[in-house]
XYZ file of C-alpha atoms in Angstrom:
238
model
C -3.656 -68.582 1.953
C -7.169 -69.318 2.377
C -9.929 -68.438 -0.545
C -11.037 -65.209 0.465
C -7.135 -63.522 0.555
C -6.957 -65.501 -2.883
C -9.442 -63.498 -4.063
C -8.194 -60.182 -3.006
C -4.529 -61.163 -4.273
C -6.636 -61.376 -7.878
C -7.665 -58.195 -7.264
C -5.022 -56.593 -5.818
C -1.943 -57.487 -8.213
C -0.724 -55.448 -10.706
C 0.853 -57.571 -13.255
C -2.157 -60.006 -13.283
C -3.684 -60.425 -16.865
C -6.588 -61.782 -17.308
C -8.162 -62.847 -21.060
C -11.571 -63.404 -21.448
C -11.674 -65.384 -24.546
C -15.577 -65.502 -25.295
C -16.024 -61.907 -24.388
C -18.730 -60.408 -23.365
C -19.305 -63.265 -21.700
C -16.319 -64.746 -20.086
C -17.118 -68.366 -19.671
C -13.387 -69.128 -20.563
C -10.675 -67.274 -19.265
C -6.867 -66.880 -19.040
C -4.941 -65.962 -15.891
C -1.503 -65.182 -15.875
C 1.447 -63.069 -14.745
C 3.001 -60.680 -17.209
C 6.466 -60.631 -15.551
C 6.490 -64.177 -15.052
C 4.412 -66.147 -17.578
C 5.184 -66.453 -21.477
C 2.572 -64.429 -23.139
C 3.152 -66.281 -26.526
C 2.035 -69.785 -25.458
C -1.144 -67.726 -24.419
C -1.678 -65.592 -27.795
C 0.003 -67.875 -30.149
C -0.673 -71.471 -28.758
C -3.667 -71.551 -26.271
C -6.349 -68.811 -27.893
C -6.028 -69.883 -30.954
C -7.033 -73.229 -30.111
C -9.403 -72.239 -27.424
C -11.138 -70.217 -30.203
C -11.937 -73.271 -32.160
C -14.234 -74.585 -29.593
C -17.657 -73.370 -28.938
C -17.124 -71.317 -25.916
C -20.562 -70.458 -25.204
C -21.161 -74.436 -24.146
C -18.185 -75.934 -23.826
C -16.915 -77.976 -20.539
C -13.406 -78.049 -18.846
C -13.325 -81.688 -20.405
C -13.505 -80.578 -23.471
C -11.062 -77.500 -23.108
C -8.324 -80.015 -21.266
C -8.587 -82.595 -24.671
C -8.002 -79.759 -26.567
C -5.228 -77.277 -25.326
C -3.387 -81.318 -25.581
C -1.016 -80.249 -22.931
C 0.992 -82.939 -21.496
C 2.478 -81.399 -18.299
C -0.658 -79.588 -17.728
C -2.441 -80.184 -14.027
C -6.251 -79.385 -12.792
C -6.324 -77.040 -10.147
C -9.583 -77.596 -7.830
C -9.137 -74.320 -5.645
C -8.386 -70.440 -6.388
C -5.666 -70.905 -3.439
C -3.838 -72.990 -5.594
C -4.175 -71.074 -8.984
C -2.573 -68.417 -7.309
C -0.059 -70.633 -5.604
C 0.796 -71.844 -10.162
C 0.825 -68.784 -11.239
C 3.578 -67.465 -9.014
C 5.451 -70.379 -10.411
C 4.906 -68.878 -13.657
C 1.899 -71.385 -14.742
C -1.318 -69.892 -16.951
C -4.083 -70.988 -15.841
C -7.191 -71.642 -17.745
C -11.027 -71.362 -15.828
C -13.944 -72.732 -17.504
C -17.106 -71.042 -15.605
C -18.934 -73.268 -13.364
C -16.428 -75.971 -14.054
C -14.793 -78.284 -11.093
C -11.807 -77.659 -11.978
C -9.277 -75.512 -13.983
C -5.772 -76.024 -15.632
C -2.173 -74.744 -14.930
C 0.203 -74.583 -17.262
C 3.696 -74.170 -16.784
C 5.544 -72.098 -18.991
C 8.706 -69.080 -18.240
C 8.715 -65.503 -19.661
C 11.317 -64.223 -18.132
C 12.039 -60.989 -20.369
C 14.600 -57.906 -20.652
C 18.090 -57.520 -21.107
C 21.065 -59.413 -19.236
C 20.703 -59.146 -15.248
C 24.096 -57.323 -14.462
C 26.465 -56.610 -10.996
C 25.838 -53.421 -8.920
C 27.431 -50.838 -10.050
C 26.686 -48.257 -7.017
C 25.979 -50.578 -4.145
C 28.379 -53.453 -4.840
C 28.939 -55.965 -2.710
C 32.023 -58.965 -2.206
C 29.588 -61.643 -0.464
C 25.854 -61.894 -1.687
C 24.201 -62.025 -4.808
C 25.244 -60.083 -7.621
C 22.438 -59.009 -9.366
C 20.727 -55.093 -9.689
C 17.960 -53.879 -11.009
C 17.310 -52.767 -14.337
C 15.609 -50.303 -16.855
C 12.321 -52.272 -17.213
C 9.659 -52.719 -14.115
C 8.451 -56.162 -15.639
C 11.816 -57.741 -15.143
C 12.925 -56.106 -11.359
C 9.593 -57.734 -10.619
C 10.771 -60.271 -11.942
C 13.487 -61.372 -10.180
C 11.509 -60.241 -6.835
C 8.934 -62.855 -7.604
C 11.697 -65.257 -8.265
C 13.318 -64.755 -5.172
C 10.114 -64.374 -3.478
C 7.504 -66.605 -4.887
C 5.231 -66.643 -1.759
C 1.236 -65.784 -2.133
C 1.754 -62.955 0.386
C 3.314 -60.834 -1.670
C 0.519 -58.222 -3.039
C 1.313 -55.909 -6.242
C -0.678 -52.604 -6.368
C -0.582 -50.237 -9.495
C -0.910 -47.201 -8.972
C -0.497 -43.473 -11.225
C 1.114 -40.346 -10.155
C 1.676 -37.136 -11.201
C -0.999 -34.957 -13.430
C 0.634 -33.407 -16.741
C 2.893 -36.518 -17.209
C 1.613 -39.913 -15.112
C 3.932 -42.239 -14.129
C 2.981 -45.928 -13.093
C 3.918 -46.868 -10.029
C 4.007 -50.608 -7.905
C 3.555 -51.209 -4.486
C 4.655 -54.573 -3.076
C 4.353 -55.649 0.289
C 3.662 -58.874 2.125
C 0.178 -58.860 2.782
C 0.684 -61.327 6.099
C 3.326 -58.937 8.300
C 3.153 -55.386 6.785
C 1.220 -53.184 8.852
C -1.834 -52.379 6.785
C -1.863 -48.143 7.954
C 1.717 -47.835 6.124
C 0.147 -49.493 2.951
C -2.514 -47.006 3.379
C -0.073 -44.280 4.014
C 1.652 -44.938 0.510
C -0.490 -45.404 -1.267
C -2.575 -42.335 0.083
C 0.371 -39.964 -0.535
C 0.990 -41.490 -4.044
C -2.404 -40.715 -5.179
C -2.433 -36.860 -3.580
C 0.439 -36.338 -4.996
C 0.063 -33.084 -7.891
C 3.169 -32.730 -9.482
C 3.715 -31.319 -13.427
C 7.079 -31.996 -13.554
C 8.811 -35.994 -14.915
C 8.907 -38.143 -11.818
C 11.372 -39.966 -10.898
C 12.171 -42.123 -7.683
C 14.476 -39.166 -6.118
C 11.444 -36.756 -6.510
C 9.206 -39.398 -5.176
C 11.203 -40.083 -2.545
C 11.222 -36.113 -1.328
C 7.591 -35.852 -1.731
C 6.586 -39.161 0.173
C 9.300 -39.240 3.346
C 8.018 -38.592 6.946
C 10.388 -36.114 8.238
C 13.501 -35.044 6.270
C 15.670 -34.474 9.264
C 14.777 -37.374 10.976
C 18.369 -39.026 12.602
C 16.836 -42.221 11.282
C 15.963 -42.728 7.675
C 12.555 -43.829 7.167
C 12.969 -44.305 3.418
C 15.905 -45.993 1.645
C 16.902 -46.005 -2.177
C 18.567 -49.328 -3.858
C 19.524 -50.696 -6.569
C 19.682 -54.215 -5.477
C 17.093 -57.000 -5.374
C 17.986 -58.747 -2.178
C 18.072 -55.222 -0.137
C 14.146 -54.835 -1.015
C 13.477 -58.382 -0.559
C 14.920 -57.885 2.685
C 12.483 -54.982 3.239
C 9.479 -56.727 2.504
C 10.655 -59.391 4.915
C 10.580 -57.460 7.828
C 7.283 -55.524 6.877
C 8.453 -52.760 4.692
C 6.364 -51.626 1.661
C 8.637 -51.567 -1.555
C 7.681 -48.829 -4.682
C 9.184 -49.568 -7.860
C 8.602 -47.452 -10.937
C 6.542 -48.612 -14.450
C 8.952 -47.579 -17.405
C-alpha cells in the first residue's frame, strides 16, 4: 500500500474514528477502529492525559513521555498507521510531527460468536454472524486483516434509513461493480423497514438469471471468500 491508497483507505472506511483532541484545531489526534480497537483506553486512559498537556504547542516528544506507554511504537509513514490499526493499534498524530504512535490494544465486543444454524457445515470454521454490524466486521477484519480491504457507509431507504457497509478489496474488485452498489444503494426510495431480503430484491441484476449473481450467508468465511475473488460484500448497521 503506497501513501496515496493510505490516504483514500482513511477516507474511505467506515468504522474509522477519528478524535481531534484540541478541537477546532486538531494538532493532536486519535485514529482508531471501532470494531477493532478498545475505545476505553482512548476515552478513559489516553484523552484524559493528552488533555493535560498544552495541545496548542506541544511536540510528539512530549506526547510519547506522557501517554507512558511501554509497548507503544512510532510509526514514520501513514502506510503503516493503517497497516496498526488493522491490528487493532490507536494511533496518536501530533501535526507536523516526524512521527506518530501505535498502540496496541483489543475491543473485540458483542455477544458469544456461535455455530451456523442455517448453513452448517462438518469441516470449516464454525462461526456465523451475529445481531451487531461492529462485531461481523469484526471477525472479517480478523480473518482478513489486509490494507486492501475498504469499508464504505452508506444510508438507504427515506422514511426509516438503514446503515449500510460495503467491503471490498480495493486491489482485485472491479471498481464499476463498486460503483454499481453503491449507485443502486443510494437510488434506492423505499418507506418500508429494510432488511437484507428486501435489499437483495431491489439490488439483483436479473431475477431469472440461471446463475445467481447475488448470494445471502450467514457465515464469515463464505464472504471472506467473496471478497477474495473480487466480490463486493454488504452487511447491514443494526
Amino acid at each position: 500500500m503506497d501513501q496515496e491508497m493510505a490516504r483514500r483507505w482513511l477516507s474511505n472506511t467506515g468504522d474509522l474514528v477519528v478524535e481531534h483532541i484540541d478541537k477546532p484545531n486538531g494538532r493532536v489526534r486519535l485514529y482508531y477502529l471501532s470494531t477493532l480497537a478498545d475505545a476505553s483506553i482512548v476515552y478513559n486512559e489516553l484523552i484524559p492525559k493528552l488533555r493535560l498537556l498544552p495541545l496548542e504547542t506541544v511536540g510528539i516528544d512530549e506526547v510519547e513521555k506522557q501517554l507512558g506507554v511501554a509497548s507503544s511504537n512510532r510509526v514514520y509513514e501513514v502506510q503503516e498507521a493503517v497497516s496498526r490499526m488493522i491490528h487493532n493499534a490507536i494511533y496518536v498524530h501530533v501535526e507536523g510531527a516526524a512521527f506518530g504512535l501505535a498502540i496496541p490494544s483489543d475491543g473485540t465486543v458483542g455477544r458469544s460468536i456461535q455455530a451456523p444454524e442455517v448453513e452448517s457445515v462438518v469441516l470449516g470454521p464454525q462461526i456465523a454472524f451475529v445481531e451487531e454490524l461492529n462485531v461481523n466486521l469484526c471477525i472479517i477484519r480478523k480473518y482478513m486483516p489486509t490494507t486492501h480491504l475498504f469499508h464504505e457507509r452508506l444510508v438507504a431507504g427515506t422514511e426509516i434509513p438503514v446503515d449500510i457497509s460495503v467491503l471490498y478489496l480495493e486491489n482485485i474488485v472491479d471498481p464499476e461493480n463498486v460503483n454499481t452498489v453503491r449507485q443502486r444503494i443510494q437510488e434506492l426510495n423505499v418507506d418500508s423497514h429494510l432488511d437484507s431480503s428486501i435489499l437483495a430484491q431491489y439490488i439483483a441484476d436479473n431475477e431469472r438469471s440461471l446463475f445467481p449473481t447475488l448470494q445471502q450467508t450467514e457465515r464469515p468465511d463464505r464472504v471472506i471468500h467473496g471478497l477474495r475473488q473480487g466480490q463486493v460484500a454488504i452487511l447491514f448497521w443494526r
